[in-house]
Short mmCIF file of C-alpha atoms and ligand atoms in Angstrom, two decimals:
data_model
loop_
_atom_site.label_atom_id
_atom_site.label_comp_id
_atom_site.label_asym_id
_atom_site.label_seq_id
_atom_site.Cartn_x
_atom_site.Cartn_y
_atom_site.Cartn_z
CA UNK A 1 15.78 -12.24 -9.45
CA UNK A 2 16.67 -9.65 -6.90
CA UNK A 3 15.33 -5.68 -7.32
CA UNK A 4 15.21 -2.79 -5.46
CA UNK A 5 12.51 -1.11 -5.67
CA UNK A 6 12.60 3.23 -4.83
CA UNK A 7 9.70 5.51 -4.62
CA UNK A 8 9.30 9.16 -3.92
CA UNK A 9 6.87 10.71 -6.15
CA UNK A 10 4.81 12.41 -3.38
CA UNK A 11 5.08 12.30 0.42
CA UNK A 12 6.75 8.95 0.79
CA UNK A 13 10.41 8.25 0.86
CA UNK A 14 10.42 4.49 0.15
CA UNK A 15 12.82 1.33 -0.74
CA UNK A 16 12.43 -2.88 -0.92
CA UNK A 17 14.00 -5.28 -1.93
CA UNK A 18 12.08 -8.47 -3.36
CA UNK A 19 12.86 -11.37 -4.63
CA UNK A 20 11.03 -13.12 -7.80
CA UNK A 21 11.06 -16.91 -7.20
CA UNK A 22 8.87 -17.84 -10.44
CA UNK A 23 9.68 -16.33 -13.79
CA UNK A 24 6.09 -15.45 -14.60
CA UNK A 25 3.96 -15.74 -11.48
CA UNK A 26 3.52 -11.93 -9.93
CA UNK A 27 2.08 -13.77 -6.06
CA UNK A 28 5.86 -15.85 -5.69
CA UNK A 29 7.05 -12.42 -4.77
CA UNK A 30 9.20 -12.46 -1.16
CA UNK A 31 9.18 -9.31 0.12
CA UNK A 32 12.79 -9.01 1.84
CA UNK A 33 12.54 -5.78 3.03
CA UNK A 34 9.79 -2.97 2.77
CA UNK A 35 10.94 0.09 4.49
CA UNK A 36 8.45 3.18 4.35
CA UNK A 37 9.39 7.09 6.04
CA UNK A 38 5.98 9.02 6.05
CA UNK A 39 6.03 12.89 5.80
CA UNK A 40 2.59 12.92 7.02
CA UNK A 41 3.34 15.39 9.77
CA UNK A 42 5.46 17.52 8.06
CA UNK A 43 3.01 18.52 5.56
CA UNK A 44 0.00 18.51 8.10
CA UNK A 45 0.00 21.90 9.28
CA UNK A 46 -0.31 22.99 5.73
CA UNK A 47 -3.47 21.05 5.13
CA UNK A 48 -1.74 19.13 2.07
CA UNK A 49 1.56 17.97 0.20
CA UNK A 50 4.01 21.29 0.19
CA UNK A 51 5.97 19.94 -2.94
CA UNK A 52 8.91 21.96 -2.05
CA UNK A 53 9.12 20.89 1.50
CA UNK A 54 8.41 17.27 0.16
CA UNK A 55 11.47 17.01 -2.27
CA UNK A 56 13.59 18.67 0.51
CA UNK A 57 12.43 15.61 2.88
CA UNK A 58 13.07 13.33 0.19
CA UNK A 59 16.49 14.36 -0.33
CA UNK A 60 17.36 13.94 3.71
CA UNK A 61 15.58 10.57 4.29
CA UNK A 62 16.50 8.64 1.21
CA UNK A 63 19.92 7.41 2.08
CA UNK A 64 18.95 6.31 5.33
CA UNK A 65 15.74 4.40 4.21
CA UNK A 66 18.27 2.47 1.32
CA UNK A 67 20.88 1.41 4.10
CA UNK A 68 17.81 0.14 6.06
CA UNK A 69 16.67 -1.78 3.49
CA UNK A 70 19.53 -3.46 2.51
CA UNK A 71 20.28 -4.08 6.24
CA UNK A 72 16.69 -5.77 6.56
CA UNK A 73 17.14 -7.58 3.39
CA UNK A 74 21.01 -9.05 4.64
CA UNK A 75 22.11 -7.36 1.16
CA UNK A 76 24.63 -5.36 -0.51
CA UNK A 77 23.88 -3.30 -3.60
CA UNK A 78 26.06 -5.89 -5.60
CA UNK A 79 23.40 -8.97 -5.24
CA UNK A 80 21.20 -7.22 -7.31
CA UNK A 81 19.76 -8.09 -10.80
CA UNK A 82 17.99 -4.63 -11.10
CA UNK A 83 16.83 -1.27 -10.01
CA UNK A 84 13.17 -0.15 -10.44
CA UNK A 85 12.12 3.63 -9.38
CA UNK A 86 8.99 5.50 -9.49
CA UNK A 87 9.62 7.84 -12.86
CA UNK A 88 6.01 9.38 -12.01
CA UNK A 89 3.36 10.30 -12.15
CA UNK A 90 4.41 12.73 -9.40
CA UNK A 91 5.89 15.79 -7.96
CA UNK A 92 9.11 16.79 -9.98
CA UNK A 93 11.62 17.45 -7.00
CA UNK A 94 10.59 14.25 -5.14
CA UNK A 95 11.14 12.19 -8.37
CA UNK A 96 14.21 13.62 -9.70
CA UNK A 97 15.80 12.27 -6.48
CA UNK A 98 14.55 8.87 -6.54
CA UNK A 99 16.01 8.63 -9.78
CA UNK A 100 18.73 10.26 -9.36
CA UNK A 101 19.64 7.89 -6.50
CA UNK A 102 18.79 4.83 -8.15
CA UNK A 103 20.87 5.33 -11.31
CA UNK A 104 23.80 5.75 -9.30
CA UNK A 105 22.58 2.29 -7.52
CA UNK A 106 22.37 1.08 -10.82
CA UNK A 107 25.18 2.19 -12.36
CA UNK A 108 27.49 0.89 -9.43
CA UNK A 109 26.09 -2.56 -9.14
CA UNK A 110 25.98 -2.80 -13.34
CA UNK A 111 22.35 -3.67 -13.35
CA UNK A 112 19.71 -2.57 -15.29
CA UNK A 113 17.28 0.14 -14.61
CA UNK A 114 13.78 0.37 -14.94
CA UNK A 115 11.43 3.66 -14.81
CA UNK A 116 8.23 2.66 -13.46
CA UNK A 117 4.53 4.23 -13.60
CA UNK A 118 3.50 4.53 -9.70
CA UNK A 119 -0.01 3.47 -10.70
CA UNK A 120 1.36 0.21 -12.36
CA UNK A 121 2.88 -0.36 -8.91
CA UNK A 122 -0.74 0.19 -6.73
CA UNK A 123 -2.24 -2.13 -9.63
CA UNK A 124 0.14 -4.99 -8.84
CA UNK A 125 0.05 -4.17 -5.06
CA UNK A 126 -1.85 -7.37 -3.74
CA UNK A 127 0.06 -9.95 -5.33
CA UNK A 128 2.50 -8.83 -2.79
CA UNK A 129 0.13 -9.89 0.35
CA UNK A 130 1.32 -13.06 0.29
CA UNK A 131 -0.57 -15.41 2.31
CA UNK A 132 -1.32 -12.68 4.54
CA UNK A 133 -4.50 -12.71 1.73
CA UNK A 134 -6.81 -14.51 -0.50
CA UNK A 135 -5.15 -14.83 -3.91
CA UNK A 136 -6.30 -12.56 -6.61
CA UNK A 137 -5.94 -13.41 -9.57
CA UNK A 138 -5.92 -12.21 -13.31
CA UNK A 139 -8.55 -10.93 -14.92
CA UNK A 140 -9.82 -8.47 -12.40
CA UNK A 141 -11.62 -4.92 -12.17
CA UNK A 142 -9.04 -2.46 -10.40
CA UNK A 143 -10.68 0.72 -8.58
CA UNK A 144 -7.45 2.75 -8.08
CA UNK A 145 -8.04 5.37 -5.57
CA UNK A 146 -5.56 7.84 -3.83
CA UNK A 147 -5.13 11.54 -3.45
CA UNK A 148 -3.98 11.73 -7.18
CA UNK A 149 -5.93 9.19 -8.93
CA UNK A 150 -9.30 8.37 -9.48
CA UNK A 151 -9.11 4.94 -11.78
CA UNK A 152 -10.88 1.85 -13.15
CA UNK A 153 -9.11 -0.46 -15.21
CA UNK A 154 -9.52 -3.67 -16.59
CA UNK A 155 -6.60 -5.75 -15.71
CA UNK A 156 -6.55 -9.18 -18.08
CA UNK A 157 -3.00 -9.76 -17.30
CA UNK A 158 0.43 -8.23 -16.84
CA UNK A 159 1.12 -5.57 -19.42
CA UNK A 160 -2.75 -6.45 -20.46
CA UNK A 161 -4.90 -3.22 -18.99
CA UNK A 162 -7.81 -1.93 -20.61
CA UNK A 163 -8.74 1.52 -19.44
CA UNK A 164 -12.50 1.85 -18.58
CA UNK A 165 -12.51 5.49 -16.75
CA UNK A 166 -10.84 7.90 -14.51
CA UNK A 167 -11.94 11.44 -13.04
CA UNK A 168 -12.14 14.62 -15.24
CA UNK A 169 -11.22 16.64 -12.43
CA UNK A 170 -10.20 16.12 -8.60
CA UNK A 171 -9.15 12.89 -7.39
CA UNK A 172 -11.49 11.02 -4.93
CA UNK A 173 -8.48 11.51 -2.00
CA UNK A 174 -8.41 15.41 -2.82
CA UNK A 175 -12.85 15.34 -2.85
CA UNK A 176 -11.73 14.18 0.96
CA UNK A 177 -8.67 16.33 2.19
CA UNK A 178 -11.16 19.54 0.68
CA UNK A 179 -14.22 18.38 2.13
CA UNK A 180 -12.64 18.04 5.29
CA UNK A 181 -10.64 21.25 4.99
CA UNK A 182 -14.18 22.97 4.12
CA UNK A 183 -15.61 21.40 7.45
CA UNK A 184 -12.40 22.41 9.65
CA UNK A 185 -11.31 18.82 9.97
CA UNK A 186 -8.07 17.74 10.05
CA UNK A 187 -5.39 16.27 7.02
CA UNK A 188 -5.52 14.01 5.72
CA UNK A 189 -9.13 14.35 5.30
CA UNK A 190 -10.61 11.05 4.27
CA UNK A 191 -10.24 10.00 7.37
CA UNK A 192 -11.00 13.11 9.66
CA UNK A 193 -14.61 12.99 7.70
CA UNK A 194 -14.89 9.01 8.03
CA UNK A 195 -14.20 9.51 11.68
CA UNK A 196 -16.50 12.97 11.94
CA UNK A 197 -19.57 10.81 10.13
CA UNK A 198 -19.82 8.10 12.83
CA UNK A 199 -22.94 8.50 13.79
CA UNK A 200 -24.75 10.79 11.19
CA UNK A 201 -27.48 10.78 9.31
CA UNK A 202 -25.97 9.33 5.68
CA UNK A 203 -29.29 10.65 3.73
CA UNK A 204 -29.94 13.61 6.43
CA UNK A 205 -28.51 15.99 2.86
CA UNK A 206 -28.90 14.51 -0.67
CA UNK A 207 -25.33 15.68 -2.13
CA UNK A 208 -25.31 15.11 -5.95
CA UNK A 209 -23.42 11.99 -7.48
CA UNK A 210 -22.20 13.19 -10.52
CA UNK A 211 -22.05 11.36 -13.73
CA UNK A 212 -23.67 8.91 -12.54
CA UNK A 213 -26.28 8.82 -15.05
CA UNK A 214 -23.68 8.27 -18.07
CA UNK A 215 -23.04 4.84 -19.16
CA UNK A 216 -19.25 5.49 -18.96
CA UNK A 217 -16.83 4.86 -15.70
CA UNK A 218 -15.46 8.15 -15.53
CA UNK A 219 -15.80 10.28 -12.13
CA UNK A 220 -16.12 14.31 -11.67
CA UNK A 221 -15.92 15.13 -8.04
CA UNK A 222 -15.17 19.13 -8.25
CA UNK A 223 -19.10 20.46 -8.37
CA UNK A 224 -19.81 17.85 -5.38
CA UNK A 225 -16.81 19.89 -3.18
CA UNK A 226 -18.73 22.67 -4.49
CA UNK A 227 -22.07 21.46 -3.71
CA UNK A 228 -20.69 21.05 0.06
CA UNK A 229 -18.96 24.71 0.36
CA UNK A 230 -22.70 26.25 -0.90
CA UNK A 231 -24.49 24.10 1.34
CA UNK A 232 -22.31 25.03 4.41
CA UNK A 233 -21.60 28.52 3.62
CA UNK A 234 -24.31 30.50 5.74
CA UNK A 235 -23.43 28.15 8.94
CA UNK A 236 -20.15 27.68 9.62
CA UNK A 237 -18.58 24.83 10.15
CA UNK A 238 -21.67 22.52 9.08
CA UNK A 239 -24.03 23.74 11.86
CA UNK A 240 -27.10 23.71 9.69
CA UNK A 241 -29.94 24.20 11.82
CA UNK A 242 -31.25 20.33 12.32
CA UNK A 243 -27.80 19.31 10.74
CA UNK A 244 -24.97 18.34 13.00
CA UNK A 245 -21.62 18.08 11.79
CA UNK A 246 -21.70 14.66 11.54
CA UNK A 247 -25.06 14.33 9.61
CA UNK A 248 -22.91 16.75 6.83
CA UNK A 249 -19.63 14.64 6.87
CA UNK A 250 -21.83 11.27 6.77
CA UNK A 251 -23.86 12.91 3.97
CA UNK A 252 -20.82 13.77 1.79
CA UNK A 253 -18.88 10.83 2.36
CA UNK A 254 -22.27 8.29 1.35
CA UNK A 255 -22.17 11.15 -1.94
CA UNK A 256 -18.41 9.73 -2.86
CA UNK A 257 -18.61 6.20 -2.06
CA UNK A 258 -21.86 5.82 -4.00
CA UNK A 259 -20.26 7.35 -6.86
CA UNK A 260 -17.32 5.14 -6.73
CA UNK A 261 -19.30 2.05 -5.78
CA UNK A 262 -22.04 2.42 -8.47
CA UNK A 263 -19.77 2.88 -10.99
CA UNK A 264 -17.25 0.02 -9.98
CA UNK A 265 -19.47 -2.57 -9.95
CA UNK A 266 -21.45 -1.43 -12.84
CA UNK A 267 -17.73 -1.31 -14.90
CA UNK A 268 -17.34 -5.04 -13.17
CA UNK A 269 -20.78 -6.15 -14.82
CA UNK A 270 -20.07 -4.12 -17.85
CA UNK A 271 -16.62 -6.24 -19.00
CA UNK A 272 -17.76 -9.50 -17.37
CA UNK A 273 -15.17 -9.74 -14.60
CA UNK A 274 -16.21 -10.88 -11.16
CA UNK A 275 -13.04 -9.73 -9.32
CA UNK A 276 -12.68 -6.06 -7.90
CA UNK A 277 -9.16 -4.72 -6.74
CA UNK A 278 -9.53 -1.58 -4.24
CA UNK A 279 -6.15 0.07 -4.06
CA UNK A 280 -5.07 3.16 -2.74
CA UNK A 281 -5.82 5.00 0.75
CA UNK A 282 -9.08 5.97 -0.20
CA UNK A 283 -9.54 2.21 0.04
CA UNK A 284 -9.28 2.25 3.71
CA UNK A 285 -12.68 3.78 4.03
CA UNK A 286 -14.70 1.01 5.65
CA UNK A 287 -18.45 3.40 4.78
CA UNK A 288 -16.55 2.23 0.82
CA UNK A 289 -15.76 -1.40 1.56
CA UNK A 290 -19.80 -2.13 2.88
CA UNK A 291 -21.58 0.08 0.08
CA UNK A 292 -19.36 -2.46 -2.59
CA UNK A 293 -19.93 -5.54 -0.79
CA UNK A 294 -23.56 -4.39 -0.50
CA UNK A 295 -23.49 -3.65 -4.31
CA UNK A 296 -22.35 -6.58 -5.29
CA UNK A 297 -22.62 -9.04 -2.97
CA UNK A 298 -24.48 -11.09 -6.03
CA UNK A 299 -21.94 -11.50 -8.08
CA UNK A 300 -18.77 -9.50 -7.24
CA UNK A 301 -15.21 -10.70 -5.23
CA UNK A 302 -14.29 -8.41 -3.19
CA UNK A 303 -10.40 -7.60 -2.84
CA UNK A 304 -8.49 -5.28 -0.54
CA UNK A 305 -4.72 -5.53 -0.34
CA UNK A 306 -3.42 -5.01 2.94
CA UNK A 307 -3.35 -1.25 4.01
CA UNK A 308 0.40 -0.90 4.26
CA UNK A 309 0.70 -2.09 0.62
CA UNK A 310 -2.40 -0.39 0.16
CA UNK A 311 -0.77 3.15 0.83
CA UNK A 312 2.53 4.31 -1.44
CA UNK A 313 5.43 1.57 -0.57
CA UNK A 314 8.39 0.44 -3.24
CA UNK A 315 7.78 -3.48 -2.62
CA UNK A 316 4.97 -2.36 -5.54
CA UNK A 317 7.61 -0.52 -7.38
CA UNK A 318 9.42 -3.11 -7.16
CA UNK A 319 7.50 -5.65 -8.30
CA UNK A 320 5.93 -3.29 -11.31
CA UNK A 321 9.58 -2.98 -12.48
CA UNK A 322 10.11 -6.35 -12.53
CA UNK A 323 7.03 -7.02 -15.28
CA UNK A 324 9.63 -5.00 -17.25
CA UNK A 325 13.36 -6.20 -15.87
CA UNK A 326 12.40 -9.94 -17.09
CA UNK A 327 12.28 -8.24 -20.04
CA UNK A 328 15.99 -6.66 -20.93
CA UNK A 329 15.20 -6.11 -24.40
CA UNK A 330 12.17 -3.98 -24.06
CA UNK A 331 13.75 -1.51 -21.56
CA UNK A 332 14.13 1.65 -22.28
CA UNK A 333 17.58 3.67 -22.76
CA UNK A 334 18.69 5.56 -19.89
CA UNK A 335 18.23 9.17 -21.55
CA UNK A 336 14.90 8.51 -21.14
CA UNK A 337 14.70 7.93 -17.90
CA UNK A 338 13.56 11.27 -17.10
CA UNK A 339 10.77 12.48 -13.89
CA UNK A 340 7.96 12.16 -16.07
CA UNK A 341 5.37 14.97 -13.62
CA UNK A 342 2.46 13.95 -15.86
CA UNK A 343 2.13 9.80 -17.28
CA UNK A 344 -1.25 9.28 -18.30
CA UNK A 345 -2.62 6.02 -17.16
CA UNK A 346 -4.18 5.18 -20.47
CA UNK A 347 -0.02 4.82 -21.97
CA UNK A 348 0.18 1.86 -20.61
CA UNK A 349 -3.45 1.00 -21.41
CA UNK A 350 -4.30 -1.06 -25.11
O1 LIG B 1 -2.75 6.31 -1.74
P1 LIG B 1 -2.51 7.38 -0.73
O2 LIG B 1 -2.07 6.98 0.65
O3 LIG B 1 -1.48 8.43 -1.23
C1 LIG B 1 -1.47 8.95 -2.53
O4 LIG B 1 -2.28 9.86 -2.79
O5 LIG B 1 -0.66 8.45 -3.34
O6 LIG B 1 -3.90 8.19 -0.63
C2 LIG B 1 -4.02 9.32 0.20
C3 LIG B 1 -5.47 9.75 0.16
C4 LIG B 1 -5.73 11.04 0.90
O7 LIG B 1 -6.46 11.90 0.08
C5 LIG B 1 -6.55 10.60 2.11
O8 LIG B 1 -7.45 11.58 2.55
C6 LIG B 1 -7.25 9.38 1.59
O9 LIG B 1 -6.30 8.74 0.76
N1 LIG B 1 -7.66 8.46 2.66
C7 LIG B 1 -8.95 8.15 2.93
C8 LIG B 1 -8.93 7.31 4.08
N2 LIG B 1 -7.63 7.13 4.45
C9 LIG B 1 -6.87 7.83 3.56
N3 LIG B 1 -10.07 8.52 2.32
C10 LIG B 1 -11.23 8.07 2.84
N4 LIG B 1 -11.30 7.28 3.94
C11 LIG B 1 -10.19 6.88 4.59
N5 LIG B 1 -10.29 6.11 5.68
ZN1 LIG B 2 0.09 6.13 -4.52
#
């Protein structure tokens, strides 16, 4: 089975193509082409995602990125067996053209079309590693973490995800790019403050981690932004008397990945599952990656999909439509396949 996969639901323009060699085995993915155009630096003067500029990016790039992929992949749209695209969640104008491209993809080559959620796509990311990676496999804890989405799920199987938690307010990423904006660092900010902690004093400020008393996994990260603009306010820029800047990043950064750490391999313990997925660019924070193994290094498997699946890529579109495409009967009719702005995680959750 050949798909194309298309995402564009935020400041990636993206297409693959893979190719399923096992009906029912999500790791015998080939990855025939994987081709990725960043707007990193057009939004970076703004400090964060301008969704109009973003759609309008989307719109000039995606044409190009398709003909590259089918060049890399030696294939026309006619050897396809299906189209999956990121239906959300997202920004509007940046979805409505990756599916309005890949309906007219579809409808060309006569194949079906499948509207995928993007988290379903970061869940499934690191069966696409290949043997670039240990193997992960199912059941496994997944700690989805981006600029959007602060998640833990309980992955049994494909289609099999039981929701555990997920923040009540900012994302994890966004607890970052604000920090960092609050501190005059650059965008994105998870790593301007990873990079402006090197060498501070982690436990120099004791930043609250929120919820952490509640025996549920789900994550508020607005008062601890808050807690950081009160603390800083009198001296700009960090300078507490005593404090350097890096003592502040390195004391807000230990805040998050405690929170996220704590309650990951608590929700690992909790269900019984000795695997953790990390996922999504907040993921690349190596301060994250030594609290968990720290934290768990009992018990707890520690799995981190490469970084350029790790960040938003259609190879995981891809292969998340494909968990539906083997499936013709359960797809959806095409009037539904609509930008969906808002898809809670927990619809796809039993
Ligand atoms: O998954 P991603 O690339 O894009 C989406 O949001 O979909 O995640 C981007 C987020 C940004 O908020 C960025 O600040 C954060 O991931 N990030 C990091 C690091 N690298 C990227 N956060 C902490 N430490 C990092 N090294
Ligand atoms: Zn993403």
């Amino acid at each position: 089975m050949i798909i194309l996969g298309v995402e564009s639901s935020c400041d990636e323009t993206a297409a693959a193509v893979i190719e399923m060699v096992d009906g029912d085995d999500p790791g015998a993915a080939k990855v025939l082409a994987n081709v990725v155009v960043s707007q990193l630096a057009e939004h970076a003067q703004y400090g964060g995602v301008v969704p109009e500029l973003a759609s309008r990016s989307h719109i000039r790039h995606i044409g190009s990125v398709l003909t590259e992929a089918f060049q890399k992949a030696a294939l026309e749209p006619k050897n396809l067996d299906g189209v999956a695209v990121t239906q959300g969640p997202g920004l509007v104008g940046g979805l409505l053209v990756g599916l309005a491209v890949a309906k007219g993809i579809a409808l060309a080559a006569h194949v079906p079309l499948v509207g995928v959620h993007h988290m379903e796509g970061h869940l499934l990311s690191p069966f696409l590693a290949g043997t670039a990676a240990t193997p992960l496999d199912f059941p496994f804890v997944a700690l989805l973490v981006s600029g959007g989405h602060t998640i833990l799920l309980h992955v049994r199987g494909l289609q099999n995800y039981v929701f555990l938690g997920q923040t009540r307010d900012d994302a994890v990423g966004e607890a970052f790019d604000k920090g960092a904006r609050l501190l005059g660092l650059g965008y994105p900010g998870g790593p301007a403050i990873e990079q402006a902690a090197r060498g501070g004093d982690r436990h120099r400020i004791a930043f609250p981690r929120i919820l952490l008393d509640k025996k549920k996994f789900d994550f508020s990260f607005s008062g601890l932004k808050t807690a950081l603009k009160i603390h800083i306010q009198p001296h700009r820029g960090g300078q507490t008397p005593g404090q350097t800047l890096a003592d502040v990043a390195a004391s807000y950064q230990e805040a998050i990945v405690d929170t996220l750490a704590l309650k990951a391999i608590a929700a690992c313990r909790h269900v019984g599952c000795q695997r953790l997925l990390v996922a999504g660019g907040v993921g690349a924070n190596q301060r994250l990656r030594e609290r968990l193994a720290e934290l768990g290094k009992e018990d707890i498997m520690l799995h981190f999909p490469p970084l350029s699946l790790c960040t938003d890529n259609a190879a995981m579109i891809a292969l998340a439509g494909w968990v539906h495409l083997k499936e013709p009967s359960t797809l959806p009719p095409w009037e539904t396949l609509d930008a969906r702005a808002r898809w809670p995680i927990i619809d796809l959750c039993s």
